[in-house]
Amino acid sequence: MMQARAMLSMALICLCFSVSAEPIHLQLRWHHQFQFAGYYAALEKGYYKEVGLDVIIHEGTSEKKPVQEVLQGRAQYGEANSELLLERLRGAPLVALAAIYQHSPSVLIARKDTGISSPDDLSGKKIMLMDQAVDADFVAMFNNEGIDISRLHIIPSSYEISDLVNGKVDAFNSYLSNEPYFLKQQGIEFTVLNPRNYGVDFYSDILFTTEDELKYHPERVKAFRQASLEGWYYAMDHPQEIIDLLLNKYKVDKSREHLEFEADAIRSLIIPDVIDLGHMNPWRWRHMAETFIKAGMVGDDKLLQGFSYDPDPKVDQEKLLRYIKIAVIIMLITGVITLVLLASYRSLKQKNKIACRNEKLLHLAHETAGLGYYIIDLVSGQWESSSLLDKIFGIDLHFERNIPSWETLIHPEHRQRVLYHYQEIIRNHERFSMEYEIIRPNDTETRWVIGHGYIEFDKAGNPSKLVGTIQDITERKQTEETIIRLNKSLEEKVHRQTNELIASNLSLMRKVEELDRSRHQLIEREAKLNSIFNASVEGIITINVSNIIVSANAAVETIFGYQPEELINRNISKLMPLSTRTMKDYNFADALKPVSQIQEIEGLHKNGSVVPLDLSTAEYAIDNEHFFTHIVRDISSRKHQEQKESKHLMELAHVTRLGLMGEMASGIAHEVNQPLSAISSYTQVSLNLINAELPDLVKLAEILHKTQNQALRAGRIIHRMREFVKSHAQKRSTADVNKLIHDSVGLCLAEIKQNDIKLIFDLNNNLPLVHVDHIQIEQVLINLIRNSVDALKSSPEKQQRQLTISSRMVIDNSIQIRVKDNGAGIDKDQQQKVLTPFYTTKADGMGMGLSITRSLIEAHDGTLHFNSQPGKGTTFYFTLPIQEKSGRHQ
């Protein structure tokens, strides 16, 4: 190590006199910190100044990337990670000067409580990375582990470790020398995923420049590299001094403890005690390139040659041997030539003539090729030129031929570049070739020329003459520009047509996808329709205009007893004799008609029985051929239910009449008592007349006739009452109150729907059973529901009509049923009379409904009540005991 440092110091002393002092910009990767200690040491200890370099160090930001800053000319030197090699393999003209870190500090850190312990655990997790180029070592690690990077949820790095601490992300791109310090300070346990453990061991913090910088300033590149490495050696030996410098001059926002942690971590990555600082192994670069190729990040490593800078290239032994052989051959040839010269002296004059002739031929060749030549005396600054060069430049014999006048011939836009290039070739002792634009003094026309040449040196090794040729390439440049323009136009046209073709293909693909979706939808719809067709409980029968059945679903077997295939090509009259008559109303000129109104007809079952049916028919046309689809429903069970409900309503009506007669009995008792009283009076009078000594037979006959009339009158009253009320005994049994409510509502449902009334049930579940006469309680509920419907009929159209029926237990061991409406309510005057027999608010009412209702409830040991608020509605509620009372049922 000491020998390497001594050699660096000797090189610095040698270079200090050969490099001019001009501003040199070094772009760092991130903010000022111990990570870049060597560059600060080189600047502060004067190593850059000693070799004539005025260096300015720029700290990095998330937007200011070193590779881009150097490629775009804002800095001559930079410091980057493995992305440097990646960009080189992608074509960027970058050169690695020194690998400061032998191992990369880049790692992924995860909180230990996330359970992440290997790259496989990162699938589906949120990971912060800068980008795939900058974090190339992580991409290579994922590839080595067979992890599809598309399965990872990668988020652009916020550069804030707090995002990991707060759980915003699961893994964070970090430096071993930085973020672990924060986590340890906060007592947070973490796991480190180091690419080195997964076959990815890259150089890091690599000092680099561009091919142009190396080509045109090779001595400056060498001096800058050696001064920087000397700074790194100093920083490694004096870390506390560099930490003081960072805290006092560069004002870093890290604590001394943090910087000391960083210095220790960096030393383990640089390992200056084992490996020379800046050492780069060509085989390791090739391994890194192969890793990138394997990861699919680049195609090949063709551009790897020339990437790694060698400050002291060794002589190729094979070349040296070849040169020695050549030198021996030359010596032999020289001996022979010496002998030949003695024999050739006599022909020297003849050869001079030939040389003169060859010179003329060369001049002619120059003229023919359009090459003008010139010779510049670099000592005096004067130059001479051929006539063709004068013609190309548009000057005459009187044009002053010195270097300043040469500069005036060069177009201002190219002048600085050309003069700088001339200085470079003089300094570097190399041949040159360059193109530039001139302005001819005689006609101010601009022309393009190409210049070739070389430098001649005197015996002391100083440049003495610059010899070159100039050729007018204006037509070629114009042709090139035309070709470029045409190529650009062609490229734009191809690009435009390609985009149009892509758009057309995309449109075609979308249409194909739409057709495919439509085909699938059609297949699904057909499958659904077939499923519905065969699953339908209604029979679906399609016939043509000749009444021939063309299709039938599976339900026809249940309805008619025939298999569907038995009916195909049979006349519809086999099933529905009346259906042919129903088609008389169809107009075959219409292509399609909606489903007709439902009508009741009779169908014929296979066993000969008659089946009551609901029939609806639709007409449609396919290719001008008309068809009819009959939808039939077996309504046998409905007819049976209607008969059952009709009988039930008759029974309810009978109960009503019984109740009505019970209530009417007291109301009409005086009518029966009146003729009976009259008969009694007339009988007493008759007895008195008979007991008289001289009975008045005429008067007696008159009295007996009146007695007979009154008896007949009483008989007629009794007869009418017997006709009205038939003898039915009350029958009680256990019942579910909620079921009685639903059954009663079912009988009134048509009236409720017809009057647009919203029906609400508020029924308590698991209520005890009651012991009642079902018919009488249903009649009570029907009376109350119909009263509410009548009350709601007169409600305004905009008002929501509501009928609420509820059931619940009450504290006296009874079940309470409530029928509530939001109608107009009952006036306070009417509320006193509403339960009185023969009182009614309806124009056609008898006034007995509520009276009968109360009688029926009281007969079941219950009570009937109501409350009403005018304008807000009325609630009738009654109770039924849950235990049977002795002596009350018959």
Short mmCIF file of N, CA and C in Angstrom, two decimals, residues 240-346:
data_model
loop_
_atom_site.label_atom_id
_atom_site.label_comp_id
_atom_site.label_asym_id
_atom_site.label_seq_id
_atom_site.Cartn_x
_atom_site.Cartn_y
_atom_site.Cartn_z
N GLN A 240 -11.30 11.35 11.39
CA GLN A 240 -11.84 12.37 12.28
C GLN A 240 -11.64 13.76 11.69
N GLU A 241 -10.54 13.99 11.01
CA GLU A 241 -10.29 15.29 10.38
C GLU A 241 -11.33 15.56 9.28
N ILE A 242 -11.65 14.53 8.51
CA ILE A 242 -12.66 14.70 7.46
C ILE A 242 -14.04 14.93 8.08
N ILE A 243 -14.31 14.26 9.20
CA ILE A 243 -15.61 14.47 9.88
C ILE A 243 -15.70 15.91 10.38
N ASP A 244 -14.63 16.44 10.94
CA ASP A 244 -14.62 17.85 11.36
C ASP A 244 -14.87 18.76 10.16
N LEU A 245 -14.26 18.44 9.04
CA LEU A 245 -14.43 19.25 7.83
C LEU A 245 -15.88 19.23 7.38
N LEU A 246 -16.50 18.07 7.40
CA LEU A 246 -17.90 17.95 6.98
C LEU A 246 -18.83 18.73 7.90
N LEU A 247 -18.58 18.68 9.20
CA LEU A 247 -19.44 19.37 10.16
C LEU A 247 -19.26 20.88 10.11
N ASN A 248 -18.00 21.35 9.95
CA ASN A 248 -17.72 22.78 10.06
C ASN A 248 -17.84 23.52 8.74
N LYS A 249 -17.34 22.93 7.65
CA LYS A 249 -17.35 23.64 6.38
C LYS A 249 -18.56 23.29 5.53
N TYR A 250 -18.85 21.97 5.42
CA TYR A 250 -19.93 21.56 4.53
C TYR A 250 -21.28 21.51 5.21
N LYS A 251 -21.30 21.72 6.55
CA LYS A 251 -22.54 21.87 7.32
C LYS A 251 -23.51 20.69 7.08
N VAL A 252 -23.00 19.46 7.10
CA VAL A 252 -23.89 18.32 6.90
C VAL A 252 -24.83 18.21 8.11
N ASP A 253 -26.01 17.65 7.85
CA ASP A 253 -27.02 17.57 8.91
C ASP A 253 -26.96 16.26 9.69
N LYS A 254 -25.81 15.58 9.64
CA LYS A 254 -25.64 14.36 10.41
C LYS A 254 -24.83 14.65 11.66
N SER A 255 -25.04 13.84 12.66
CA SER A 255 -24.26 13.98 13.90
C SER A 255 -22.88 13.36 13.72
N ARG A 256 -21.97 13.70 14.65
CA ARG A 256 -20.62 13.12 14.59
C ARG A 256 -20.70 11.59 14.72
N GLU A 257 -21.59 11.11 15.60
CA GLU A 257 -21.71 9.67 15.78
C GLU A 257 -22.17 8.99 14.49
N HIS A 258 -23.09 9.65 13.79
CA HIS A 258 -23.58 9.09 12.53
C HIS A 258 -22.46 9.06 11.49
N LEU A 259 -21.65 10.12 11.41
CA LEU A 259 -20.54 10.17 10.46
C LEU A 259 -19.48 9.12 10.81
N GLU A 260 -19.25 8.91 12.10
CA GLU A 260 -18.29 7.88 12.51
C GLU A 260 -18.80 6.48 12.12
N PHE A 261 -20.12 6.26 12.30
CA PHE A 261 -20.73 5.00 11.87
C PHE A 261 -20.56 4.81 10.37
N GLU A 262 -20.77 5.90 9.62
CA GLU A 262 -20.63 5.85 8.17
C GLU A 262 -19.19 5.54 7.76
N ALA A 263 -18.21 6.17 8.44
CA ALA A 263 -16.79 5.97 8.11
C ALA A 263 -16.39 4.51 8.34
N ASP A 264 -16.84 3.92 9.45
CA ASP A 264 -16.51 2.52 9.73
C ASP A 264 -17.11 1.59 8.69
N ALA A 265 -18.37 1.86 8.31
CA ALA A 265 -19.04 1.00 7.33
C ALA A 265 -18.36 1.10 5.96
N ILE A 266 -17.96 2.32 5.59
CA ILE A 266 -17.33 2.52 4.28
C ILE A 266 -15.97 1.84 4.22
N ARG A 267 -15.23 1.90 5.28
CA ARG A 267 -13.89 1.29 5.30
C ARG A 267 -13.96 -0.21 5.02
N SER A 268 -15.02 -0.86 5.53
CA SER A 268 -15.17 -2.30 5.30
C SER A 268 -15.54 -2.60 3.85
N LEU A 269 -16.04 -1.60 3.12
CA LEU A 269 -16.40 -1.79 1.72
C LEU A 269 -15.25 -1.43 0.78
N ILE A 270 -14.42 -0.45 1.19
CA ILE A 270 -13.28 -0.03 0.37
C ILE A 270 -12.09 -0.96 0.59
N ILE A 271 -11.93 -1.48 1.81
CA ILE A 271 -10.82 -2.34 2.26
C ILE A 271 -9.47 -1.84 1.74
N PRO A 272 -9.08 -0.58 2.13
CA PRO A 272 -7.84 0.02 1.60
C PRO A 272 -6.58 -0.69 2.10
N ASP A 273 -6.69 -1.44 3.19
CA ASP A 273 -5.51 -2.12 3.72
C ASP A 273 -5.18 -3.40 2.95
N VAL A 274 -6.10 -3.82 2.06
CA VAL A 274 -5.92 -5.08 1.34
C VAL A 274 -5.76 -4.83 -0.16
N ILE A 275 -6.58 -3.95 -0.72
CA ILE A 275 -6.62 -3.71 -2.16
C ILE A 275 -6.27 -2.26 -2.43
N ASP A 276 -5.46 -2.02 -3.48
CA ASP A 276 -5.13 -0.65 -3.87
C ASP A 276 -6.41 0.12 -4.17
N LEU A 277 -6.47 1.34 -3.68
CA LEU A 277 -7.65 2.19 -3.94
C LEU A 277 -7.82 2.39 -5.44
N GLY A 278 -9.05 2.23 -5.90
CA GLY A 278 -9.36 2.43 -7.31
C GLY A 278 -9.14 1.21 -8.16
N HIS A 279 -8.72 0.10 -7.58
CA HIS A 279 -8.41 -1.10 -8.36
C HIS A 279 -9.65 -1.59 -9.09
N MET A 280 -9.46 -1.98 -10.39
CA MET A 280 -10.56 -2.51 -11.19
C MET A 280 -10.07 -3.76 -11.90
N ASN A 281 -10.79 -4.86 -11.73
CA ASN A 281 -10.44 -6.14 -12.34
C ASN A 281 -11.28 -6.31 -13.60
N PRO A 282 -10.65 -6.46 -14.80
CA PRO A 282 -11.41 -6.62 -16.05
C PRO A 282 -12.37 -7.80 -16.01
N TRP A 283 -11.95 -8.89 -15.36
CA TRP A 283 -12.82 -10.06 -15.29
C TRP A 283 -14.06 -9.77 -14.45
N ARG A 284 -13.92 -8.92 -13.46
CA ARG A 284 -15.09 -8.58 -12.63
C ARG A 284 -16.06 -7.69 -13.41
N TRP A 285 -15.51 -6.77 -14.22
CA TRP A 285 -16.40 -5.97 -15.09
C TRP A 285 -17.17 -6.90 -16.03
N ARG A 286 -16.45 -7.88 -16.58
CA ARG A 286 -17.12 -8.81 -17.50
C ARG A 286 -18.19 -9.62 -16.79
N HIS A 287 -17.92 -10.01 -15.55
CA HIS A 287 -18.94 -10.73 -14.77
C HIS A 287 -20.18 -9.86 -14.54
N MET A 288 -19.94 -8.58 -14.24
CA MET A 288 -21.08 -7.67 -14.05
C MET A 288 -21.87 -7.55 -15.35
N ALA A 289 -21.16 -7.44 -16.48
CA ALA A 289 -21.85 -7.33 -17.76
C ALA A 289 -22.68 -8.58 -18.05
N GLU A 290 -22.11 -9.75 -17.77
CA GLU A 290 -22.84 -11.00 -17.98
C GLU A 290 -24.08 -11.08 -17.09
N THR A 291 -23.98 -10.53 -15.88
CA THR A 291 -25.15 -10.50 -14.98
C THR A 291 -26.26 -9.66 -15.58
N PHE A 292 -25.89 -8.51 -16.18
CA PHE A 292 -26.90 -7.67 -16.81
C PHE A 292 -27.52 -8.36 -18.02
N ILE A 293 -26.69 -9.07 -18.80
CA ILE A 293 -27.21 -9.76 -19.97
C ILE A 293 -28.17 -10.87 -19.52
N LYS A 294 -27.80 -11.59 -18.49
CA LYS A 294 -28.66 -12.67 -17.97
C LYS A 294 -29.98 -12.13 -17.46
N ALA A 295 -29.95 -10.94 -16.91
CA ALA A 295 -31.19 -10.33 -16.38
C ALA A 295 -32.02 -9.69 -17.48
N GLY A 296 -31.51 -9.72 -18.73
CA GLY A 296 -32.27 -9.14 -19.83
C GLY A 296 -32.22 -7.63 -19.88
N MET A 297 -31.26 -7.01 -19.18
CA MET A 297 -31.18 -5.56 -19.14
C MET A 297 -30.41 -5.00 -20.34
N VAL A 298 -29.51 -5.80 -20.94
CA VAL A 298 -28.80 -5.44 -22.17
C VAL A 298 -28.70 -6.69 -23.03
N GLY A 299 -28.39 -6.48 -24.33
CA GLY A 299 -28.33 -7.60 -25.24
C GLY A 299 -26.98 -8.30 -25.27
N ASP A 300 -25.88 -7.53 -25.20
CA ASP A 300 -24.56 -8.13 -25.27
C ASP A 300 -23.54 -7.22 -24.60
N ASP A 301 -22.25 -7.66 -24.59
CA ASP A 301 -21.20 -6.88 -23.94
C ASP A 301 -20.18 -6.36 -24.95
N LYS A 302 -20.65 -6.10 -26.19
CA LYS A 302 -19.74 -5.67 -27.24
C LYS A 302 -19.05 -4.35 -26.90
N LEU A 303 -19.73 -3.49 -26.15
CA LEU A 303 -19.19 -2.16 -25.84
C LEU A 303 -18.35 -2.16 -24.57
N LEU A 304 -18.07 -3.35 -24.01
CA LEU A 304 -17.30 -3.40 -22.77
C LEU A 304 -15.84 -3.02 -23.00
N GLN A 305 -15.32 -3.31 -24.19
CA GLN A 305 -13.91 -3.00 -24.48
C GLN A 305 -13.70 -1.50 -24.44
N GLY A 306 -12.66 -1.07 -23.76
CA GLY A 306 -12.35 0.35 -23.63
C GLY A 306 -13.07 1.04 -22.51
N PHE A 307 -13.89 0.28 -21.74
CA PHE A 307 -14.65 0.90 -20.66
C PHE A 307 -13.77 1.17 -19.43
N SER A 308 -12.87 0.24 -19.13
CA SER A 308 -12.04 0.35 -17.93
C SER A 308 -10.72 1.06 -18.27
N TYR A 309 -10.48 2.17 -17.57
CA TYR A 309 -9.29 3.00 -17.83
C TYR A 309 -8.04 2.36 -17.23
N ASP A 310 -6.93 2.37 -18.02
CA ASP A 310 -5.65 1.84 -17.55
C ASP A 310 -4.63 2.96 -17.58
N PRO A 311 -4.23 3.50 -16.43
CA PRO A 311 -3.31 4.64 -16.41
C PRO A 311 -1.90 4.30 -16.87
N ASP A 312 -1.52 3.06 -16.79
CA ASP A 312 -0.15 2.65 -17.16
C ASP A 312 -0.21 1.40 -18.02
N PRO A 313 -0.60 1.54 -19.29
CA PRO A 313 -0.72 0.35 -20.16
C PRO A 313 0.62 -0.31 -20.34
N LYS A 314 0.64 -1.62 -20.24
CA LYS A 314 1.86 -2.39 -20.41
C LYS A 314 2.08 -2.70 -21.88
N VAL A 315 3.37 -2.89 -22.25
CA VAL A 315 3.71 -3.20 -23.64
C VAL A 315 3.34 -4.65 -23.93
N ASP A 316 2.69 -4.83 -25.05
CA ASP A 316 2.31 -6.18 -25.47
C ASP A 316 3.55 -6.92 -25.93
N GLN A 317 3.86 -8.00 -25.24
CA GLN A 317 5.10 -8.73 -25.55
C GLN A 317 5.09 -9.26 -26.97
N GLU A 318 3.94 -9.74 -27.42
CA GLU A 318 3.89 -10.26 -28.79
C GLU A 318 4.19 -9.15 -29.80
N LYS A 319 3.61 -7.96 -29.53
CA LYS A 319 3.89 -6.85 -30.43
C LYS A 319 5.37 -6.49 -30.40
N LEU A 320 5.94 -6.51 -29.17
CA LEU A 320 7.36 -6.16 -29.03
C LEU A 320 8.23 -7.12 -29.84
N LEU A 321 7.93 -8.39 -29.75
CA LEU A 321 8.70 -9.37 -30.53
C LEU A 321 8.54 -9.13 -32.02
N ARG A 322 7.28 -8.77 -32.38
CA ARG A 322 7.06 -8.50 -33.79
C ARG A 322 7.84 -7.29 -34.26
N TYR A 323 7.91 -6.27 -33.38
CA TYR A 323 8.66 -5.07 -33.75
C TYR A 323 10.16 -5.38 -33.84
N ILE A 324 10.64 -6.23 -32.93
CA ILE A 324 12.07 -6.60 -32.98
C ILE A 324 12.39 -7.31 -34.30
N LYS A 325 11.48 -8.23 -34.66
CA LYS A 325 11.69 -8.92 -35.93
C LYS A 325 11.71 -7.95 -37.10
N ILE A 326 10.78 -7.00 -37.05
CA ILE A 326 10.73 -6.01 -38.12
C ILE A 326 12.02 -5.20 -38.15
N ALA A 327 12.48 -4.83 -36.91
CA ALA A 327 13.72 -4.02 -36.84
C ALA A 327 14.90 -4.77 -37.43
N VAL A 328 14.99 -6.09 -37.16
CA VAL A 328 16.09 -6.90 -37.71
C VAL A 328 16.01 -6.93 -39.22
N ILE A 329 14.79 -7.12 -39.68
CA ILE A 329 14.59 -7.16 -41.14
C ILE A 329 15.00 -5.83 -41.76
N ILE A 330 14.58 -4.72 -41.04
CA ILE A 330 14.94 -3.40 -41.57
C ILE A 330 16.45 -3.22 -41.62
N MET A 331 17.13 -3.72 -40.57
CA MET A 331 18.59 -3.61 -40.55
C MET A 331 19.22 -4.37 -41.72
N LEU A 332 18.67 -5.55 -41.96
CA LEU A 332 19.20 -6.32 -43.09
C LEU A 332 18.94 -5.60 -44.40
N ILE A 333 17.73 -5.09 -44.48
CA ILE A 333 17.38 -4.38 -45.71
C ILE A 333 18.25 -3.14 -45.87
N THR A 334 18.51 -2.47 -44.72
CA THR A 334 19.35 -1.27 -44.78
C THR A 334 20.75 -1.59 -45.31
N GLY A 335 21.32 -2.73 -44.86
CA GLY A 335 22.64 -3.14 -45.34
C GLY A 335 22.63 -3.36 -46.84
N VAL A 336 21.55 -4.03 -47.25
CA VAL A 336 21.44 -4.29 -48.69
C VAL A 336 21.30 -2.99 -49.46
N ILE A 337 20.50 -2.08 -48.87
CA ILE A 337 20.28 -0.80 -49.56
C ILE A 337 21.59 -0.03 -49.66
N THR A 338 22.38 -0.11 -48.60
CA THR A 338 23.66 0.61 -48.63
C THR A 338 24.51 0.13 -49.80
N LEU A 339 24.51 -1.18 -49.98
CA LEU A 339 25.27 -1.72 -51.11
C LEU A 339 24.67 -1.30 -52.44
N VAL A 340 23.33 -1.29 -52.44
CA VAL A 340 22.64 -0.92 -53.68
C VAL A 340 22.87 0.54 -54.00
N LEU A 341 22.93 1.41 -52.95
CA LEU A 341 23.10 2.84 -53.18
C LEU A 341 24.40 3.13 -53.95
N LEU A 342 25.42 2.34 -53.61
CA LEU A 342 26.70 2.55 -54.32
C LEU A 342 26.54 2.31 -55.82
N ALA A 343 25.65 1.29 -56.07
CA ALA A 343 25.44 0.97 -57.48
C ALA A 343 24.43 1.90 -58.13
N SER A 344 23.65 2.57 -57.30
CA SER A 344 22.57 3.38 -57.84
C SER A 344 22.92 4.85 -57.97
N TYR A 345 24.06 5.23 -57.52
CA TYR A 345 24.40 6.66 -57.54
C TYR A 345 24.35 7.22 -58.96
N ARG A 346 24.77 6.34 -59.89
CA ARG A 346 24.85 6.81 -61.24
C ARG A 346 23.47 7.15 -61.82
#
